[in-house]
Each structure stands twice: as C-alpha cells, then as structure tokens.
C-alpha atoms as an extended CHARMM CRD file, in Angstrom:
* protein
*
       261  EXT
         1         1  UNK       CA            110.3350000000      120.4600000000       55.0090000000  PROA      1               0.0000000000
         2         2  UNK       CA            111.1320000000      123.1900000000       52.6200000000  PROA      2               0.0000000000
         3         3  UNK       CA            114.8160000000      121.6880000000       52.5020000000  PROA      3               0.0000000000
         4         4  UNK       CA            116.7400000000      121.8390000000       48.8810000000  PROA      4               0.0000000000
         5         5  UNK       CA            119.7870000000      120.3360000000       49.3110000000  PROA      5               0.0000000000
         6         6  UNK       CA            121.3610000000      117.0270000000       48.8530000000  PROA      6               0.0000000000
         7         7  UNK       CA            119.9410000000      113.8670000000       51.4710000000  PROA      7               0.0000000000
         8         8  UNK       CA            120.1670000000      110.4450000000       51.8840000000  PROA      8               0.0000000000
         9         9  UNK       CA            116.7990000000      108.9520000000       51.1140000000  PROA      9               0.0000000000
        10        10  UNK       CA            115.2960000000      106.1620000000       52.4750000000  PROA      10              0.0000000000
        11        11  UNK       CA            111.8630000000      104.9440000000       50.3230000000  PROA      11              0.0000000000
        12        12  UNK       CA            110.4370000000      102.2460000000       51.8360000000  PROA      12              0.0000000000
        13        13  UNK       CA            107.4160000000      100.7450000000       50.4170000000  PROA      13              0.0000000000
        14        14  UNK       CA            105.3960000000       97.6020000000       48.9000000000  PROA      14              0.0000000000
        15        15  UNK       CA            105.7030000000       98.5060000000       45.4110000000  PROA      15              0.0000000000
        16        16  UNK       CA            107.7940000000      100.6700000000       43.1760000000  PROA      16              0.0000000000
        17        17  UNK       CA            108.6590000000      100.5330000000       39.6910000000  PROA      17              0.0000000000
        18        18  UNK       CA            112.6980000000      100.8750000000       39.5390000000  PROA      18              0.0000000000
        19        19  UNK       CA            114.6120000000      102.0370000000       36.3860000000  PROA      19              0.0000000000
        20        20  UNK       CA            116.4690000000       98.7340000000       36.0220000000  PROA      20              0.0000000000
        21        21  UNK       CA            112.7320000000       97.1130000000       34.9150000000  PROA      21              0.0000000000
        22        22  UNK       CA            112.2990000000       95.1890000000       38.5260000000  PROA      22              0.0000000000
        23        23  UNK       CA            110.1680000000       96.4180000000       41.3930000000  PROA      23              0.0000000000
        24        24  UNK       CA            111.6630000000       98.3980000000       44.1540000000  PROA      24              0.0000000000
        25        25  UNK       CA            110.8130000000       99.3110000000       47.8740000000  PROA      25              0.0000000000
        26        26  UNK       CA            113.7750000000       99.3970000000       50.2810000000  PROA      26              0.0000000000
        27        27  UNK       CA            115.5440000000      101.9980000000       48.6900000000  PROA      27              0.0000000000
        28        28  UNK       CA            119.2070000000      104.3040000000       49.6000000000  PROA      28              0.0000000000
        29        29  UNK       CA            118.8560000000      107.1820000000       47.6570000000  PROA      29              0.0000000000
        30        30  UNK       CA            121.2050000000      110.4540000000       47.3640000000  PROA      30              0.0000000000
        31        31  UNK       CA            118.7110000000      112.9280000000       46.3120000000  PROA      31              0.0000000000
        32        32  UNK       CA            117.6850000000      116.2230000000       45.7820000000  PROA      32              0.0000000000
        33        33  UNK       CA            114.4170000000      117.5360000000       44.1540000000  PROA      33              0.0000000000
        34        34  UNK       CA            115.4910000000      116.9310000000       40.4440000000  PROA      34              0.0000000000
        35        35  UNK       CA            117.5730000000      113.6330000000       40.4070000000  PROA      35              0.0000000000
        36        36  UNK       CA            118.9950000000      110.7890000000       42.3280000000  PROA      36              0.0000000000
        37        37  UNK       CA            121.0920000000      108.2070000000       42.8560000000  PROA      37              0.0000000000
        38        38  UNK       CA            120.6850000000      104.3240000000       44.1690000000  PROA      38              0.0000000000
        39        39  UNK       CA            123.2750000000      103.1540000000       46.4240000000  PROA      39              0.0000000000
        40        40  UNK       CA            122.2710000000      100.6630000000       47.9780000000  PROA      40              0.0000000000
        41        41  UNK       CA            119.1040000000       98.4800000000       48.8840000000  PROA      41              0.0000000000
        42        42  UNK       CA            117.7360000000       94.9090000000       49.5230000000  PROA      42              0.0000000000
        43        43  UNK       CA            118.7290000000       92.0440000000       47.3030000000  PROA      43              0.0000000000
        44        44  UNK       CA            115.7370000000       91.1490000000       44.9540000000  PROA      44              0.0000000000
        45        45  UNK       CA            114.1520000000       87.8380000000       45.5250000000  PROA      45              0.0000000000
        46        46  UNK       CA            110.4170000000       86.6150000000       43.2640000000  PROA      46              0.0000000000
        47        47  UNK       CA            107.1410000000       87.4390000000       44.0160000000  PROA      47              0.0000000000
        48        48  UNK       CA            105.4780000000       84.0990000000       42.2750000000  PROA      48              0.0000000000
        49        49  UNK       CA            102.6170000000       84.9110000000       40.7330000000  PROA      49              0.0000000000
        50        50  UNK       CA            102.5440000000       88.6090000000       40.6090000000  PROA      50              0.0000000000
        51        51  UNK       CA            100.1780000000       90.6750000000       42.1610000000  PROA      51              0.0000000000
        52        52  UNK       CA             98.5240000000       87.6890000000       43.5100000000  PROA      52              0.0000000000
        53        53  UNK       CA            101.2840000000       87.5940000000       45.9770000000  PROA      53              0.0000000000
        54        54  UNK       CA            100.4530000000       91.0030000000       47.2650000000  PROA      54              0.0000000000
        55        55  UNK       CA             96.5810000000       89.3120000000       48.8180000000  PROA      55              0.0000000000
        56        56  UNK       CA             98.0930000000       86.2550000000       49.0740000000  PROA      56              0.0000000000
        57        57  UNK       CA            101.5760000000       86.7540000000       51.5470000000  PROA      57              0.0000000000
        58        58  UNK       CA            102.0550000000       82.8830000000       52.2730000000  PROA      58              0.0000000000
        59        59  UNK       CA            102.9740000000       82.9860000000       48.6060000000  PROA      59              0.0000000000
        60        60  UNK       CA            106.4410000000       85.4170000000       49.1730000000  PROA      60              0.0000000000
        61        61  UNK       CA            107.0530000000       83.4950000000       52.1440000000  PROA      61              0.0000000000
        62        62  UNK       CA            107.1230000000       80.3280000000       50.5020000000  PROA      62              0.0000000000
        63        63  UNK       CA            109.5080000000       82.3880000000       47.6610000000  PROA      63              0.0000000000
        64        64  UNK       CA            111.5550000000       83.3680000000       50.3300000000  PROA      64              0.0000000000
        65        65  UNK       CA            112.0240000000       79.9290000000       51.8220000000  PROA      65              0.0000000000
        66        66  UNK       CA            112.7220000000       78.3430000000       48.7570000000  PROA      66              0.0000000000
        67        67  UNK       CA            115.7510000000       80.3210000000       48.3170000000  PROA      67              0.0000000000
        68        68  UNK       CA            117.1160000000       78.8500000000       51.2550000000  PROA      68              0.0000000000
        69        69  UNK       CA            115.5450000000       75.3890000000       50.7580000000  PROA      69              0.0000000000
        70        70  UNK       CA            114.3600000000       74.8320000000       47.3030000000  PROA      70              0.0000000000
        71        71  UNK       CA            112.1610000000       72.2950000000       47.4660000000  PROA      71              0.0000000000
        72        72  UNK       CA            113.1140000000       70.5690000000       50.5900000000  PROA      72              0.0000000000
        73        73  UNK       CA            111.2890000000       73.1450000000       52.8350000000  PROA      73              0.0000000000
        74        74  UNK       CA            111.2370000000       71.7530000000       56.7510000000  PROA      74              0.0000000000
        75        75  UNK       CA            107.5980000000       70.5070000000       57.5480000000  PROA      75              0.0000000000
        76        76  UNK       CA            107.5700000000       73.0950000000       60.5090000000  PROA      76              0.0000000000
        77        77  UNK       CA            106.3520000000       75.8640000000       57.4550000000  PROA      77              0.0000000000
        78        78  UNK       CA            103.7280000000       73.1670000000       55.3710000000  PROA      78              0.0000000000
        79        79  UNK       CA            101.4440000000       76.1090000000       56.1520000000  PROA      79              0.0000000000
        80        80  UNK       CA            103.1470000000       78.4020000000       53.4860000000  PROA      80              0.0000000000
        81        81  UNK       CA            104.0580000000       74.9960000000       51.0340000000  PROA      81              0.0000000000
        82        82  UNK       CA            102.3320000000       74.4740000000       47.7430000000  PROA      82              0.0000000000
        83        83  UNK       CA            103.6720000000       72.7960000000       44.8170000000  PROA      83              0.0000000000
        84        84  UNK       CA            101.7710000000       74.5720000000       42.3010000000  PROA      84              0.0000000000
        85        85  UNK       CA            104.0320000000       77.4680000000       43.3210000000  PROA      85              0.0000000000
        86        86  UNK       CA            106.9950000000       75.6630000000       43.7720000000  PROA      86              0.0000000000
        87        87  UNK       CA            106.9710000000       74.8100000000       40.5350000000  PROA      87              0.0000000000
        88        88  UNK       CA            106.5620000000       78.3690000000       39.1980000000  PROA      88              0.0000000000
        89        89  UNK       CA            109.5270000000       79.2300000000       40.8000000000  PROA      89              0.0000000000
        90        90  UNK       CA            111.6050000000       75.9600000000       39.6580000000  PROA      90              0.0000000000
        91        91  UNK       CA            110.4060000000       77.3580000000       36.1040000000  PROA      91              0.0000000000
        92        92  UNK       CA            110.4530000000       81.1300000000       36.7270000000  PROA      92              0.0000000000
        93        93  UNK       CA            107.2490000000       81.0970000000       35.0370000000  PROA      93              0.0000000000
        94        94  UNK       CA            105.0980000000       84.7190000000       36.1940000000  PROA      94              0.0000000000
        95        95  UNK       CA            107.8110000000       85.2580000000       39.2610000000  PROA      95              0.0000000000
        96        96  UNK       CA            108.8170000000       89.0500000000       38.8640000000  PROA      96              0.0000000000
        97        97  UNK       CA            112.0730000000       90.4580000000       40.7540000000  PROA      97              0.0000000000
        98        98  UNK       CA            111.0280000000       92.9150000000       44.1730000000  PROA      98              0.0000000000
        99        99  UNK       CA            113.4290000000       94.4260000000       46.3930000000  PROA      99              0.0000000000
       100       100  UNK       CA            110.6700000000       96.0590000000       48.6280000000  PROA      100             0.0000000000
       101       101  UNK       CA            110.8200000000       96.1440000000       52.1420000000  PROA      101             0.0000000000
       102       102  UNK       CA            107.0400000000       96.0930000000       52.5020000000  PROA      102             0.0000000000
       103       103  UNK       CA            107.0240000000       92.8460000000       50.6310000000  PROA      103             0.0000000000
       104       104  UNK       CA            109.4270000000       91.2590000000       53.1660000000  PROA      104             0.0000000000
       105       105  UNK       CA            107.4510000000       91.8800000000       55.7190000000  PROA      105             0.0000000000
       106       106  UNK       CA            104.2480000000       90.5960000000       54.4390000000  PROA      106             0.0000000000
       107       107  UNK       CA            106.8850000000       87.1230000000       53.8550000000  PROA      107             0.0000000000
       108       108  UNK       CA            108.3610000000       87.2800000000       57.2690000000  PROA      108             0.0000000000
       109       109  UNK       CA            105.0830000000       87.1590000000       58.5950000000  PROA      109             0.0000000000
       110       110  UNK       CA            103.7550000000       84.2010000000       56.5060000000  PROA      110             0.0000000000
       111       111  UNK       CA            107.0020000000       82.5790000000       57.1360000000  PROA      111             0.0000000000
       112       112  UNK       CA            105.7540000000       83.0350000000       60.9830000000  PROA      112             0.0000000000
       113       113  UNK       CA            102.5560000000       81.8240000000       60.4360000000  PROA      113             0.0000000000
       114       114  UNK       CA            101.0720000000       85.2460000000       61.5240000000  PROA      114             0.0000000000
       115       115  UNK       CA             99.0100000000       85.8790000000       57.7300000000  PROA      115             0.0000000000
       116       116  UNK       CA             98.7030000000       84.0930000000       54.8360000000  PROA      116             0.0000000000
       117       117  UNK       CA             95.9890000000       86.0080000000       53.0110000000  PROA      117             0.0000000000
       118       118  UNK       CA             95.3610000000       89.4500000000       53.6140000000  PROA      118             0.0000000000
       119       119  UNK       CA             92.1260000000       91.9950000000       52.6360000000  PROA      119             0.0000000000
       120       120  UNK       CA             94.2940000000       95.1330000000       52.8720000000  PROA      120             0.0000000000
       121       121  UNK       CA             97.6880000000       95.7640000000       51.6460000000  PROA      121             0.0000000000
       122       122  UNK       CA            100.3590000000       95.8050000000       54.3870000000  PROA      122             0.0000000000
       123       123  UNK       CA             97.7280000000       93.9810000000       56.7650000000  PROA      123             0.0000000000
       124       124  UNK       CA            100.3930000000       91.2040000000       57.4720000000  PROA      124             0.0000000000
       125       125  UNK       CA            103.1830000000       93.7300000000       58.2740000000  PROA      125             0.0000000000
       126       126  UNK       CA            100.5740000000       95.6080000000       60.5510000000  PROA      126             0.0000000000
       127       127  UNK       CA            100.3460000000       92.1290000000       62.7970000000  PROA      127             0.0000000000
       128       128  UNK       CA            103.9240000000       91.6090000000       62.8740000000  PROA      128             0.0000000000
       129       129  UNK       CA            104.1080000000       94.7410000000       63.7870000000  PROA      129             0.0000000000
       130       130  UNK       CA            101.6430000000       94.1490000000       66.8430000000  PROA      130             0.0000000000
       131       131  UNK       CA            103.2980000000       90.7680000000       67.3660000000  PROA      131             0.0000000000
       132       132  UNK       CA            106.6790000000       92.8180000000       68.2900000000  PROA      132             0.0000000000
       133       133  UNK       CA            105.1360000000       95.5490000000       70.5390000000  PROA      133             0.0000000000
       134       134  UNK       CA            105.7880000000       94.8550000000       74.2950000000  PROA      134             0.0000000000
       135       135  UNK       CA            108.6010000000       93.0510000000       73.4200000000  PROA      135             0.0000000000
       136       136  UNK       CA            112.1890000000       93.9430000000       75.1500000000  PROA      136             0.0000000000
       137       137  UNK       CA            114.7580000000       92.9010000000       73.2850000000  PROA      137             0.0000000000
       138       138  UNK       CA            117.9430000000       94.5210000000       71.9460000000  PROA      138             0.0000000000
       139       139  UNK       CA            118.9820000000       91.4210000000       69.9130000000  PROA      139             0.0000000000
       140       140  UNK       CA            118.9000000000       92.0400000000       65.7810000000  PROA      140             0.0000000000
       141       141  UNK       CA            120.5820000000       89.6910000000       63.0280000000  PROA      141             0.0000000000
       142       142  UNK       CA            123.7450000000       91.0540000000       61.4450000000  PROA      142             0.0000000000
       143       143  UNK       CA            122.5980000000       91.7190000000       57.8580000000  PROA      143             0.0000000000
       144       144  UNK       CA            125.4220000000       91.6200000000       55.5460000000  PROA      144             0.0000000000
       145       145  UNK       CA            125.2980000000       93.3520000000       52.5340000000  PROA      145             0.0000000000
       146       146  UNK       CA            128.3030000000       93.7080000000       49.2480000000  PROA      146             0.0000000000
       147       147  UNK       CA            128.6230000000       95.7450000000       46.4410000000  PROA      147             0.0000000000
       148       148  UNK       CA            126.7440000000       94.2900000000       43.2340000000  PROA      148             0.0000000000
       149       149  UNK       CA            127.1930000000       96.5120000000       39.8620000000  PROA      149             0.0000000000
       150       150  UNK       CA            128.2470000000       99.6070000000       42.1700000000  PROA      150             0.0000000000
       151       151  UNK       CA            124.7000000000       99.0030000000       44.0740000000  PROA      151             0.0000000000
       152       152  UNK       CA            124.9610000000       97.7040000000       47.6780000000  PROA      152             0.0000000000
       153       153  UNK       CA            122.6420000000       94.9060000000       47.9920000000  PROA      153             0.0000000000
       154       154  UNK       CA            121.6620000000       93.9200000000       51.5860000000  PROA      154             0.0000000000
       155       155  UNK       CA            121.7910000000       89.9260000000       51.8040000000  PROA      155             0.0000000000
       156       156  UNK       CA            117.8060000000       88.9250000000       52.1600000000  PROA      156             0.0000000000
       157       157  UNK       CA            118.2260000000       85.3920000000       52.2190000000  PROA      157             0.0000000000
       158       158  UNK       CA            120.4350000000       85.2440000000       55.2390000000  PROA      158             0.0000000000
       159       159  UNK       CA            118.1320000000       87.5640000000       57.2780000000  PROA      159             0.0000000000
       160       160  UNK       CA            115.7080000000       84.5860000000       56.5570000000  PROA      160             0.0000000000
       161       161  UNK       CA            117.4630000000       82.1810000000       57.5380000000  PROA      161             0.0000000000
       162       162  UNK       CA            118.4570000000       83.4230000000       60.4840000000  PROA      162             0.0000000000
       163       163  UNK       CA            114.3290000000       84.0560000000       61.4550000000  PROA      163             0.0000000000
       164       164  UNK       CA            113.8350000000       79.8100000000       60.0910000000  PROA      164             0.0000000000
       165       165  UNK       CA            116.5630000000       79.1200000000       62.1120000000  PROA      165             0.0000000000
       166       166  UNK       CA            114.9100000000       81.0110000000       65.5570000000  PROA      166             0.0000000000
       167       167  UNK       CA            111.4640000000       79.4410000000       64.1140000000  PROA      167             0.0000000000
       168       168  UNK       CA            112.6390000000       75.9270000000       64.4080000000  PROA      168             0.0000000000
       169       169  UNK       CA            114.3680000000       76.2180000000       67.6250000000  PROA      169             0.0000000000
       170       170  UNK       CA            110.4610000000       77.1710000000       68.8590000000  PROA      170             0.0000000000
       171       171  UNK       CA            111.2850000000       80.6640000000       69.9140000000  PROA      171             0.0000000000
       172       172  UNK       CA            108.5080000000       82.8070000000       70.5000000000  PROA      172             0.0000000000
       173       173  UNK       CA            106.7180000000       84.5830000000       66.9900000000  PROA      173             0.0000000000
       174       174  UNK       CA            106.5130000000       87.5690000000       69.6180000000  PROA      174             0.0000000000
       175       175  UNK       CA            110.3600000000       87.8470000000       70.0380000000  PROA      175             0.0000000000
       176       176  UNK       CA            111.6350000000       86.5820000000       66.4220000000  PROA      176             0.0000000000
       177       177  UNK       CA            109.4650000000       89.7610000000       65.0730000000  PROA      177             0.0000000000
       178       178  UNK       CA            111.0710000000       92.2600000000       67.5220000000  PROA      178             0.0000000000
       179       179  UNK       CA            114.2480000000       90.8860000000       66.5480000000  PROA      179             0.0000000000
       180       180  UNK       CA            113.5400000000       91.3050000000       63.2240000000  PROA      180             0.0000000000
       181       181  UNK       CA            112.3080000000       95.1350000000       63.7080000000  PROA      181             0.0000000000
       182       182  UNK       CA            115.5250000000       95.7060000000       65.1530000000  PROA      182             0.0000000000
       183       183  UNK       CA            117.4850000000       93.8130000000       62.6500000000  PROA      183             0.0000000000
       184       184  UNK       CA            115.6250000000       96.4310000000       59.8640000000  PROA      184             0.0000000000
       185       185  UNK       CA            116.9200000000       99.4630000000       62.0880000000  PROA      185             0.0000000000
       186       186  UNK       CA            120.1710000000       98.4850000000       62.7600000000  PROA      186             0.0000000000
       187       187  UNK       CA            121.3780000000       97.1300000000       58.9580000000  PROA      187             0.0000000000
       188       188  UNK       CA            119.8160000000      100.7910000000       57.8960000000  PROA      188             0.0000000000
       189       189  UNK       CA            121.9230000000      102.5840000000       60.7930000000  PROA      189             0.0000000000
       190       190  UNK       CA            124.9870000000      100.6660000000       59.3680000000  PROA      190             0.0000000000
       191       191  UNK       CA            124.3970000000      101.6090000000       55.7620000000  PROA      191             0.0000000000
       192       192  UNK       CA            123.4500000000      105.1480000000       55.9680000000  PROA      192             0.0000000000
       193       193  UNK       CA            126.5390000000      105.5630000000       57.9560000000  PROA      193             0.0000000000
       194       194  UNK       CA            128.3910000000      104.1530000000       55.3520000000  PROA      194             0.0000000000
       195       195  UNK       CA            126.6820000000      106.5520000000       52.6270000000  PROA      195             0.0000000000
       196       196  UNK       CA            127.9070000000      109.7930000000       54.8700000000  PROA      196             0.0000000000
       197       197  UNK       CA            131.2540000000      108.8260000000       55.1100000000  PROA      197             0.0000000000
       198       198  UNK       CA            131.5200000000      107.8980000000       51.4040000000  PROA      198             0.0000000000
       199       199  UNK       CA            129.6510000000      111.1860000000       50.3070000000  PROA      199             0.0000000000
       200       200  UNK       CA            129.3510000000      114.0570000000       53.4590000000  PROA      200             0.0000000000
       201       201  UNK       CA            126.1930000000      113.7330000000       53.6790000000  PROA      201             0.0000000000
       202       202  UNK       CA            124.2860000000      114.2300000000       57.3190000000  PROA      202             0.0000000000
       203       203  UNK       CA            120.0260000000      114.7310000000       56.4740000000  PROA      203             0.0000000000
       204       204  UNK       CA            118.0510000000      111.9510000000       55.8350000000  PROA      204             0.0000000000
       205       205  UNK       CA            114.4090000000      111.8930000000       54.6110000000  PROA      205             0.0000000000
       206       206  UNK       CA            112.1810000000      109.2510000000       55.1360000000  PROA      206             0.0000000000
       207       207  UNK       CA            109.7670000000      108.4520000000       53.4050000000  PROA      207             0.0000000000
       208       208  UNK       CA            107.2800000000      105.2260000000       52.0310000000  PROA      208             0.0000000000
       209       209  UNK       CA            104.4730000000      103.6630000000       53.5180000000  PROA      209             0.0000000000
       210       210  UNK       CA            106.9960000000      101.2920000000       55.4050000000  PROA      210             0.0000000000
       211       211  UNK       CA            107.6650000000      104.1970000000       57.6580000000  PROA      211             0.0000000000
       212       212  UNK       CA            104.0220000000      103.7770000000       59.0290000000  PROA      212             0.0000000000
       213       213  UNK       CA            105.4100000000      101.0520000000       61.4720000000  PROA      213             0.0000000000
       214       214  UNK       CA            105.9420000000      102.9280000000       64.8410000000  PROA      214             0.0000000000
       215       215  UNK       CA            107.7980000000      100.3000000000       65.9230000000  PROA      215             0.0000000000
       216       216  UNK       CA            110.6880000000      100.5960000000       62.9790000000  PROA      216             0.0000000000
       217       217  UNK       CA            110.0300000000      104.3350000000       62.6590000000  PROA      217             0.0000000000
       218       218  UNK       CA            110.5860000000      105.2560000000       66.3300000000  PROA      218             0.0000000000
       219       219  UNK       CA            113.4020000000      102.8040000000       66.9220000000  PROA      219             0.0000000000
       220       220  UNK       CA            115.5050000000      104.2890000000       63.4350000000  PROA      220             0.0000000000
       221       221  UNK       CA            114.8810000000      107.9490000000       64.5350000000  PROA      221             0.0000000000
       222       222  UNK       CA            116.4440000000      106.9030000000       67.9520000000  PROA      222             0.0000000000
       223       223  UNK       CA            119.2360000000      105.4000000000       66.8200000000  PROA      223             0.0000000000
       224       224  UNK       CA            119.8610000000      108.2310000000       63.5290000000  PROA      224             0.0000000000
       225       225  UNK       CA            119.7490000000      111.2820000000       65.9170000000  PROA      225             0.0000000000
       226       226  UNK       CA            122.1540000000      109.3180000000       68.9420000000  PROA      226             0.0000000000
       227       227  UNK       CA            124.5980000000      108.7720000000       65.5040000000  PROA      227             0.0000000000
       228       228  UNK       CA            124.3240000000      112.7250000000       64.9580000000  PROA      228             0.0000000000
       229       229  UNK       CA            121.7560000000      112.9110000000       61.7280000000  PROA      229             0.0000000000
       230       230  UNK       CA            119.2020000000      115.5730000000       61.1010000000  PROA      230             0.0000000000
       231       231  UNK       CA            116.1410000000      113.7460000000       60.0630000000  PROA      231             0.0000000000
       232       232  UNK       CA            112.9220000000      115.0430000000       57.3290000000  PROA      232             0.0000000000
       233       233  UNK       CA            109.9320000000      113.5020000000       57.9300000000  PROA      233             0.0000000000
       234       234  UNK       CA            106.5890000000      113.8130000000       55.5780000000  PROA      234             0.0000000000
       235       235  UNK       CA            104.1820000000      116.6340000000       58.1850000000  PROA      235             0.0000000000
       236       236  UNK       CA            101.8210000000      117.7890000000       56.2230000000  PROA      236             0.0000000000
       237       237  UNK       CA            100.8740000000      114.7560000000       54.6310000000  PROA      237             0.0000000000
       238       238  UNK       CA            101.0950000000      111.0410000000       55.1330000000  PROA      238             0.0000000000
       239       239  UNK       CA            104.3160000000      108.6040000000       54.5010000000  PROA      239             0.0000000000
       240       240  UNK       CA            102.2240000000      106.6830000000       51.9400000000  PROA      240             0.0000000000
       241       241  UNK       CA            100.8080000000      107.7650000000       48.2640000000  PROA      241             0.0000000000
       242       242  UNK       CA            100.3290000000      111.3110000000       49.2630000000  PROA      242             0.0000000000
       243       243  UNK       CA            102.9910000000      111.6370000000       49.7210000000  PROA      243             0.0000000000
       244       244  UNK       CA            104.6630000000      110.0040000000       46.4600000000  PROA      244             0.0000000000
       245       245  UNK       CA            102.0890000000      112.5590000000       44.6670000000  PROA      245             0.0000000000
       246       246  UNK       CA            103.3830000000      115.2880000000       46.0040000000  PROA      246             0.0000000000
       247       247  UNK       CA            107.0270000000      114.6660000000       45.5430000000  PROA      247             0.0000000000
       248       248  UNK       CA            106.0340000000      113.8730000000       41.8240000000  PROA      248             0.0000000000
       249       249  UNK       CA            104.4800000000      117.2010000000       41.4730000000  PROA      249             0.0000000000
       250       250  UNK       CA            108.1110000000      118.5610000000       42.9910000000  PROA      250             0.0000000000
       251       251  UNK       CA            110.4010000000      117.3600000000       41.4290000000  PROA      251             0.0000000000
       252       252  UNK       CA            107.9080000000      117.8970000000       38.1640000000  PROA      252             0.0000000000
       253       253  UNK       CA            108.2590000000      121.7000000000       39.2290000000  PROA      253             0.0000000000
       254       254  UNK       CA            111.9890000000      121.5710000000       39.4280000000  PROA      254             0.0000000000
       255       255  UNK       CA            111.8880000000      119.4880000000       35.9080000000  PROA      255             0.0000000000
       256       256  UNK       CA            109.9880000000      122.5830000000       34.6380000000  PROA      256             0.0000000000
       257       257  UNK       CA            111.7330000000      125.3850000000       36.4550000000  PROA      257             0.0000000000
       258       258  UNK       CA            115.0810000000      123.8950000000       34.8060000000  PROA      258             0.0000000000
       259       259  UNK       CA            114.2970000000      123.7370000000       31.4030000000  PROA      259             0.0000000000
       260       260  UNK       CA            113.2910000000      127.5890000000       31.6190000000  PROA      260             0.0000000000
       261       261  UNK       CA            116.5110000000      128.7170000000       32.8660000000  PROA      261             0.0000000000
C-alpha cells in the first residue's frame, strides 16, 4: 500500500511463532515496517497433541471444552470426546499454548459438529464459514477481554461457552456460526477502538489467512470505515503466506537500510 507510518495491525492466522515461545494467530499489533508492538490478542488455550490437532479439529474442540468442563463434558458433544486426549490435557503431556484465531475456528466448528478431520488446513473454518452465509442476524456474544502482563487478552473460554450454551438449547449450527462471525467483528471493533484512543492511531492493516473469510472480512471493513478508520488491505498478493514473505523481505529491507545509516 506503499504506506510507512505507524498502524494498528491485525494478523490473523492458524499458526505463528510468537516471541514469548507460544504460538500466535489473533494478533493487535502497533507496527511499522521495522518493529512492533503486541497489545492485545486472544487468550491462549492447548492444542493437544500438536500438529495433529491442525488435521484433526475435533481434537481443539474437545481442548476447548474441557476448559469449561474438564472432564465432565455434556453428552450432546461425545462426537469431539476421547479420553486418550483428555488425559493429555489432565497431564499437559504434548499440549502446546495457541492464541490463533484460525485455530478457534477449526474448534468452534468441531465443537458444532460441522468437521472433525480435515484434508486441507482451514477446511473446517471454510464450512463454518458457509454454515453462516444467508444467515440474518445482528446478534454477537460480548467478548470480554483484561489486561494480562500489559497484553490484553480476549476471554476465549467464555466465547465458548456462550456457543455450548446456544448448542444445548438446540439452536440452529446455521445461526450459532453467524453469531459467532459477528461476535469476531464486533470484540475486534471494540479493541481497535480502544488501541486509537490509547495511542492516536486511525490505519489499520489486515492481514493473515483468517482474513480470507468474506464473511468476517466484509462485515469488519463495514463496521471499521462507519467508526471512521482508513483500512490497508494485501492487493497485489494474497492475505495468506505471500503475503507473510513479502512483509519478511520488508521489513528485512528496512533492517538493512537501518544499519547503513
């Protein structure tokens, strides 16, 4: 967009390695094209078994119902139960930390009993995806996030517990995942607003392979211009791994263009 100051950036993706050791992907960012800043993002939950739990999703929605649960999951989700990974978690044993977006999608959807295995990555966020479109709703969950070690951390088990809670009161998959697009859109609207008043900043940049949902991306660009932001979006190339190459070889230009000054 051949923009060079400061933005808020949103990277959304399925996996990212963070500088705090744990694996990223719903990330608030104040950057520019040489450093950054993390202000806020999802709370991490455990992906048991690994990369395993990237083919297999019923996996990180079982993770994600046992933080609500533990082991007295309701029978309504037996399809996502399995004691072999119940007990990984109860022993932490292989069950790395993820705060990626793309990750709780692929849960949501087990949770819903949309996927449980998938052949491509962000295949189960694709049907949720589907299972939302059509759908007329302007109901969302209220999110709530708090300040943890100067990072805001958006609360992930109570957005599902809300979706259990609309699950075993037999409301309609198609409905729980359009409120659950618009709960995404609206807890970002809420905390980029926060992150302009706190620091003046008006542009953000989106970015991650997230951002390939139509449904999230064209309901957040509503609502961020009707709250007065300018928005950069990825034009020349896609919102996935071309374009996390290319902003390597950037801000690797503006490493390099620094240290000869």
């Amino acid at each position: 967009n051949n923009y060079n100051k400061e933005v808020i950036g949103l990277a959304f993706d399925g996996t990212g390695y963070g500088d705090d050791g744990t694996i990223w992907g719903s990330e608030f960012l104040i950057a520019d094209k040489r450093q950054f800043k993390r202000i806020a993002s999802f709370e991490p939950f455990r992906l048991p078994g690994g990369d395993e739990a990237v083919k297999d999703v019923w996996k990180i929605g079982l993770s994600l119902l046992y933080n609500i649960f533990k082991t007295d999951i309701p029978e309504k989700f037996n399809h996502v139960k399995s004691e072999q990974v119940i007990e990984l978690l109860e022993k932490n044993i292989n069950c790395p930390f993820t705060s990626s977006l793309g990750r709780i999608f692929d849960g949501v959807a087990a949770i819903c009993g949309i996927s449980y295995t998938v052949s491509t990555e962000a295949e189960a966020a694709i049907l949720l995806e589907e299972m939302a479109s059509g759908v007329t709703t302007n109901s969302y969950f209220i999110i709530p996030y708090s300040k943890d070690n100067g990072i805001y951390k958006a609360d992930t088990t109570s957005l599902v517990k809300d979706i259990t809670h609309l699950i075993l009161q037999e409301k309609s998959i198609e409905e729980i995942s359009a409120i659950f697009h618009n709960s995404i859109v609206e807890l970002i609207i809420s905390i980029v607003l926060l992150i302009r008043k706190n620091f003046n900043i008006n542009t953000l940049a989106l970015s991650g392979g997230v951002f390939q949902n139509r449904i999230l991306l064209r309901n957040l660009i509503d609502r961020a211009e009707g709250e007065g932001f300018s928005l950069l979006l990825p034009k020349n190339v896609a919102f996935n791994d071309s374009s996390l190459a290319l902003g390597q070889i950037a801000i690797a230009n503006e490493i390099l263009l620094k240290e000869k000054e």
